[in-house]
Amino acid sequence: MELLHCPSISTYKPKLSFHNHLFSRRSSNGVDFESIWRKSRSSVVNAAVDSGRGGVVKTAATAVVVEKPTTERCRFEVLSGKPLPFGATATDGGVNFAVFSRNATAATLCLITLSDLPEKRVTEQIFLDPLANKTGDVWHVFLKGDFENMLYGYKFDGKFCPEEGHYFDSSQIVLDPYAKAIVSRGEYGVLGPEDDCWPPMAGMVPSASDQFDWEGDLPLKFPQRDLVIYEMHVRGFTNHESSETKYPGTYLGVVEKLDHLKELGVNCIELMPCHEFNELEYYSYNSVLGDYKFNFWGYSTVNFFSPMGRYSSAGLSNCGLGAINEFKYLVKEAHKRGIEVIMDVVFNHTAEGNENGPILSFRGIDNSVFYTLAPKGEFYNYSGCGNTFNCNNPIVRQFIVDCLRYWVTEMHVDGFRFDLASILTRSSSSWNAVNVYGNSIDGDVITTGTPLTSPPLIDMISNDPILRGVKLIAEAWDCGGLYQVGMFPHWGIWSEWNGKYRDMVRQFIKGTDGFSGAFAECLCGSPNLYQKGGRKPWNSINFVCAHDGFTLADLVTYNNKHNLANGEDNKDGENHNNSWNCGEEGEFASIFVKKLRKRQMRNFFLCLMVSQGVPMIYMGDEYGHTKGGNNNTYCHDNYINYFRWDKKDESSSDFLRFCGLMTKFRHECESLGLDGFPTAERLQWHGHTPRTPDWSETSRFVAFTLVDKVKGELYIAFNASHLPVTITLPDRPGYRWQPFVDTGKPAPFDFLTDDVPERETAAKQYSHFLDANQYPMLSYSSIILLLSSADDA
């Protein structure tokens, strides 16, 4: 028999992507998404033909495949190929294809032209012989021929037995996990033929001629302590009509607006998920707003090596290469402006969901390897999204490391933020100490999902010669109740989203008793969390707001979430927000309340910028973006999530000026980005009088002086009381304290720069207080004073 041959062309219709989460952390607990899928998807006939086995009809869960006889000969020269590297690798002579599958009994490489893909046709099928085209658990083949406008995928055969964790289905074409670009729909939010939310997808076949001019781009390698991070969404940043960009909602659109971030003082952007995902995953009519629900945030990955294709202005051009090059262009242009790029990556789960989800890639290749399963094949759901990636399995962790290396070496990104990173520390399915560590461990009773003190994946990343030099940030919790803030396995290099900073700062600033001591710890970089483990202040990523929760403006406008627009009866989203509406709920409030809200926003931002650690700003907070009190906007591709450039440009946006000046001040100060935790030689605590801090349960005042090698000495104070207070300042003979920042004053006098009109007059208003070494503070206000020579005063 022939070892390799090309069968006849056949049409192919993929498995229906009926993605039924048991519950999602992006939606309310218990919501069944089955009811929201379009009717057109539930009416497709579910059968398939396995054309490689004599045309025998095989019942499958999803599609009709009709084989059409043809006399065409195979257009490729077929050779055995090599098992490494994984994925499709172009050389001068052709393309090598290699994919892992341990439990498959047969594999077929499917080649599909760009024109055949929407017609659901397979152009060529290359059956892989287990003798000639398999080494160990890797299937491989080398092809020579014309790959222009050619895509690829695989079919795998084997046992279909969910109870044993196997979902092999030879009627399904699945994506190569190592594919560098995924081609499907070309335009964001547009359904496929027959209103299909999951039309056929295939990977790009690379070419040896694919090149990108990096123009000598090199990593910026900023010390992490010097970063000001800006969490942003690629589409949301420029898709509003007021952005007036040439390519709104795309990588190129972000490039057009990078100068805004530069002016704001940002030197690092953290991109919300840009791996390939399906924004139509939650597609359903939203009767509340009269539009459709989307997977807007993107925390549901289809392919980890591929940039999100519909964030590209190129659409389907060059079979996905356009998306790769536009992402590279974004990184290159950011680097030119002195801005690093960090990616938010979601290795905790995939878009394949639970047992009712679609077969897209990993599930059809080797489900029992790639997912964390219970003994009877059930999916562990530590992610809250239906499945859990089997991160500490040897195959899976190597895949993750390979992927991260690719984004660093080929795409030039500067680091990663790991979504629900605690899942990366859990033991894999069928945990075996001999398999992981090389020998058994006394008393080893580790079961699937147990948190590990030395997780193999984190160990590999931390000691990898490429990855240990980039920024590594963990969201140190998961939906299974594991909370590791301050305790994440770190190898001295991992940082964490400091969720405790967010909670403590919110509590203190809004005037809750009992948080003055915890607030002081936050100002110092949370040594209570990180100093004992040998880490530094910059291991704490400080934030008050992020994509998941209230915006800064909503934090001071709403006591309660207002999520009715999500169509889930306000049952989704976090109920405990530690917010305060300043006396009246909602945007329509008295002038007094609105002034207090602006003051509180300045207090939060000032706190963020004077705290040791790394500050992170959420997109739009710099001008006071509101989502109307919605704290879970995962499903809105509209004004709720769009950056409002018209609002940013309004003359009333005094807060934008304040934010830009505060970030600039932070960059100028040597003392606000220390490499170590501040000691008594540099920092001294004060109360209403010098050197008498009040850490009592009822204290709502925290003040400190900080020695700065550039600015001299700073006096920083926070009055979170509802009462004003006149404070006594530390005596510095021969020097005098000068007003600099006071959130209790209206703009532009809240930040006294040299160009402020009547600056001297404003400063002299408090001269009689300063002559007595005192300063009056409004309720709910914060100040920064600078020390200057008495002769200059």
PDB file of N, CA and C in Angstrom, residues 106-146:
ATOM      1  N   ALA A 106      -4.977   7.942  14.509  1.00  0.00           N
ATOM      2  CA  ALA A 106      -4.746   8.358  13.123  1.00  0.00           C
ATOM      3  C   ALA A 106      -4.795   9.870  13.060  1.00  0.00           C
ATOM      4  N   ALA A 107      -4.054  10.431  12.087  1.00  0.00           N
ATOM      5  CA  ALA A 107      -4.014  11.875  11.922  1.00  0.00           C
ATOM      6  C   ALA A 107      -4.000  12.216  10.436  1.00  0.00           C
ATOM      7  N   THR A 108      -4.661  13.313  10.093  1.00  0.00           N
ATOM      8  CA  THR A 108      -4.728  13.781   8.716  1.00  0.00           C
ATOM      9  C   THR A 108      -4.455  15.270   8.689  1.00  0.00           C
ATOM     10  N   LEU A 109      -3.536  15.686   7.832  1.00  0.00           N
ATOM     11  CA  LEU A 109      -3.301  17.100   7.609  1.00  0.00           C
ATOM     12  C   LEU A 109      -4.270  17.585   6.538  1.00  0.00           C
ATOM     13  N   CYS A 110      -5.041  18.619   6.855  1.00  0.00           N
ATOM     14  CA  CYS A 110      -6.026  19.165   5.921  1.00  0.00           C
ATOM     15  C   CYS A 110      -5.553  20.527   5.427  1.00  0.00           C
ATOM     16  N   LEU A 111      -5.460  20.667   4.131  1.00  0.00           N
ATOM     17  CA  LEU A 111      -5.065  21.929   3.507  1.00  0.00           C
ATOM     18  C   LEU A 111      -6.284  22.558   2.846  1.00  0.00           C
ATOM     19  N   ILE A 112      -6.473  23.846   3.085  1.00  0.00           N
ATOM     20  CA  ILE A 112      -7.694  24.520   2.670  1.00  0.00           C
ATOM     21  C   ILE A 112      -7.321  25.867   2.066  1.00  0.00           C
ATOM     22  N   THR A 113      -7.756  26.131   0.871  1.00  0.00           N
ATOM     23  CA  THR A 113      -7.493  27.438   0.288  1.00  0.00           C
ATOM     24  C   THR A 113      -8.378  28.485   0.933  1.00  0.00           C
ATOM     25  N   LEU A 114      -7.964  29.734   0.822  1.00  0.00           N
ATOM     26  CA  LEU A 114      -8.721  30.830   1.406  1.00  0.00           C
ATOM     27  C   LEU A 114     -10.122  30.893   0.821  1.00  0.00           C
ATOM     28  N   SER A 115     -10.270  30.531  -0.443  1.00  0.00           N
ATOM     29  CA  SER A 115     -11.595  30.558  -1.076  1.00  0.00           C
ATOM     30  C   SER A 115     -12.445  29.368  -0.668  1.00  0.00           C
ATOM     31  N   ASP A 116     -11.822  28.230  -0.361  1.00  0.00           N
ATOM     32  CA  ASP A 116     -12.577  27.047   0.050  1.00  0.00           C
ATOM     33  C   ASP A 116     -13.065  27.135   1.495  1.00  0.00           C
ATOM     34  N   LEU A 117     -12.380  27.929   2.334  1.00  0.00           N
ATOM     35  CA  LEU A 117     -12.708  27.963   3.761  1.00  0.00           C
ATOM     36  C   LEU A 117     -14.161  28.365   4.016  1.00  0.00           C
ATOM     37  N   PRO A 118     -14.648  29.489   3.482  1.00  0.00           N
ATOM     38  CA  PRO A 118     -16.052  29.843   3.765  1.00  0.00           C
ATOM     39  C   PRO A 118     -17.051  28.883   3.147  1.00  0.00           C
ATOM     40  N   GLU A 119     -16.607  28.133   2.131  1.00  0.00           N
ATOM     41  CA  GLU A 119     -17.473  27.139   1.507  1.00  0.00           C
ATOM     42  C   GLU A 119     -17.426  25.803   2.242  1.00  0.00           C
ATOM     43  N   LYS A 120     -16.605  25.741   3.288  1.00  0.00           N
ATOM     44  CA  LYS A 120     -16.492  24.545   4.138  1.00  0.00           C
ATOM     45  C   LYS A 120     -15.976  23.343   3.348  1.00  0.00           C
ATOM     46  N   ARG A 121     -14.996  23.615   2.490  1.00  0.00           N
ATOM     47  CA  ARG A 121     -14.384  22.560   1.691  1.00  0.00           C
ATOM     48  C   ARG A 121     -12.941  22.353   2.114  1.00  0.00           C
ATOM     49  N   VAL A 122     -12.522  21.102   2.137  1.00  0.00           N
ATOM     50  CA  VAL A 122     -11.114  20.766   2.327  1.00  0.00           C
ATOM     51  C   VAL A 122     -10.488  20.602   0.956  1.00  0.00           C
ATOM     52  N   THR A 123      -9.435  21.340   0.699  1.00  0.00           N
ATOM     53  CA  THR A 123      -8.813  21.325  -0.624  1.00  0.00           C
ATOM     54  C   THR A 123      -7.962  20.081  -0.834  1.00  0.00           C
ATOM     55  N   GLU A 124      -7.141  19.765   0.149  1.00  0.00           N
ATOM     56  CA  GLU A 124      -6.285  18.569   0.090  1.00  0.00           C
ATOM     57  C   GLU A 124      -6.240  17.917   1.467  1.00  0.00           C
ATOM     58  N   GLN A 125      -6.178  16.586   1.480  1.00  0.00           N
ATOM     59  CA  GLN A 125      -5.991  15.858   2.734  1.00  0.00           C
ATOM     60  C   GLN A 125      -4.759  14.962   2.615  1.00  0.00           C
ATOM     61  N   ILE A 126      -3.888  15.064   3.595  1.00  0.00           N
ATOM     62  CA  ILE A 126      -2.674  14.244   3.617  1.00  0.00           C
ATOM     63  C   ILE A 126      -2.771  13.319   4.823  1.00  0.00           C
ATOM     64  N   PHE A 127      -2.999  12.048   4.562  1.00  0.00           N
ATOM     65  CA  PHE A 127      -3.081  11.084   5.652  1.00  0.00           C
ATOM     66  C   PHE A 127      -1.671  10.764   6.151  1.00  0.00           C
ATOM     67  N   LEU A 128      -1.482  10.824   7.464  1.00  0.00           N
ATOM     68  CA  LEU A 128      -0.166  10.609   8.048  1.00  0.00           C
ATOM     69  C   LEU A 128      -0.026   9.159   8.481  1.00  0.00           C
ATOM     70  N   ASP A 129       0.994   8.503   7.948  1.00  0.00           N
ATOM     71  CA  ASP A 129       1.225   7.094   8.252  1.00  0.00           C
ATOM     72  C   ASP A 129       1.883   6.979   9.628  1.00  0.00           C
ATOM     73  N   PRO A 130       1.363   6.133  10.509  1.00  0.00           N
ATOM     74  CA  PRO A 130       1.937   6.007  11.860  1.00  0.00           C
ATOM     75  C   PRO A 130       3.395   5.560  11.867  1.00  0.00           C
ATOM     76  N   LEU A 131       3.846   4.922  10.783  1.00  0.00           N
ATOM     77  CA  LEU A 131       5.238   4.479  10.718  1.00  0.00           C
ATOM     78  C   LEU A 131       6.148   5.558  10.150  1.00  0.00           C
ATOM     79  N   ALA A 132       5.743   6.151   9.047  1.00  0.00           N
ATOM     80  CA  ALA A 132       6.604   7.114   8.375  1.00  0.00           C
ATOM     81  C   ALA A 132       6.444   8.527   8.915  1.00  0.00           C
ATOM     82  N   ASN A 133       5.287   8.828   9.475  1.00  0.00           N
ATOM     83  CA  ASN A 133       4.992  10.206   9.852  1.00  0.00           C
ATOM     84  C   ASN A 133       4.723  10.373  11.347  1.00  0.00           C
ATOM     85  N   LYS A 134       5.330   9.542  12.148  1.00  0.00           N
ATOM     86  CA  LYS A 134       5.133   9.681  13.580  1.00  0.00           C
ATOM     87  C   LYS A 134       6.415   9.301  14.313  1.00  0.00           C
ATOM     88  N   THR A 135       6.838  10.189  15.212  1.00  0.00           N
ATOM     89  CA  THR A 135       7.979   9.929  16.078  1.00  0.00           C
ATOM     90  C   THR A 135       7.528  10.132  17.511  1.00  0.00           C
ATOM     91  N   GLY A 136       7.532   9.068  18.283  1.00  0.00           N
ATOM     92  CA  GLY A 136       7.001   9.167  19.637  1.00  0.00           C
ATOM     93  C   GLY A 136       5.533   9.539  19.593  1.00  0.00           C
ATOM     94  N   ASP A 137       5.187  10.656  20.217  1.00  0.00           N
ATOM     95  CA  ASP A 137       3.799  11.126  20.224  1.00  0.00           C
ATOM     96  C   ASP A 137       3.582  12.292  19.260  1.00  0.00           C
ATOM     97  N   VAL A 138       4.512  12.490  18.360  1.00  0.00           N
ATOM     98  CA  VAL A 138       4.434  13.630  17.441  1.00  0.00           C
ATOM     99  C   VAL A 138       4.183  13.139  16.023  1.00  0.00           C
ATOM    100  N   TRP A 139       3.131  13.671  15.408  1.00  0.00           N
ATOM    101  CA  TRP A 139       2.808  13.396  14.006  1.00  0.00           C
ATOM    102  C   TRP A 139       3.440  14.496  13.158  1.00  0.00           C
ATOM    103  N   HIS A 140       4.028  14.118  12.031  1.00  0.00           N
ATOM    104  CA  HIS A 140       4.748  15.114  11.254  1.00  0.00           C
ATOM    105  C   HIS A 140       4.766  14.749   9.774  1.00  0.00           C
ATOM    106  N   VAL A 141       4.944  15.777   8.940  1.00  0.00           N
ATOM    107  CA  VAL A 141       5.040  15.586   7.501  1.00  0.00           C
ATOM    108  C   VAL A 141       5.689  16.824   6.899  1.00  0.00           C
ATOM    109  N   PHE A 142       6.408  16.633   5.807  1.00  0.00           N
ATOM    110  CA  PHE A 142       7.034  17.754   5.093  1.00  0.00           C
ATOM    111  C   PHE A 142       6.459  17.812   3.691  1.00  0.00           C
ATOM    112  N   LEU A 143       6.004  19.001   3.292  1.00  0.00           N
ATOM    113  CA  LEU A 143       5.388  19.173   1.984  1.00  0.00           C
ATOM    114  C   LEU A 143       6.150  20.196   1.157  1.00  0.00           C
ATOM    115  N   LYS A 144       6.275  19.873  -0.133  1.00  0.00           N
ATOM    116  CA  LYS A 144       6.806  20.821  -1.106  1.00  0.00           C
ATOM    117  C   LYS A 144       5.699  21.153  -2.092  1.00  0.00           C
ATOM    118  N   GLY A 145       5.576  22.424  -2.441  1.00  0.00           N
ATOM    119  CA  GLY A 145       4.543  22.815  -3.393  1.00  0.00           C
ATOM    120  C   GLY A 145       4.177  24.269  -3.253  1.00  0.00           C
ATOM    121  N   ASP A 146       3.079  24.644  -3.846  1.00  0.00           N
ATOM    122  CA  ASP A 146       2.619  26.019  -3.852  1.00  0.00           C
ATOM    123  C   ASP A 146       1.611  26.225  -2.719  1.00  0.00           C
TER     124      ASP A 146
END
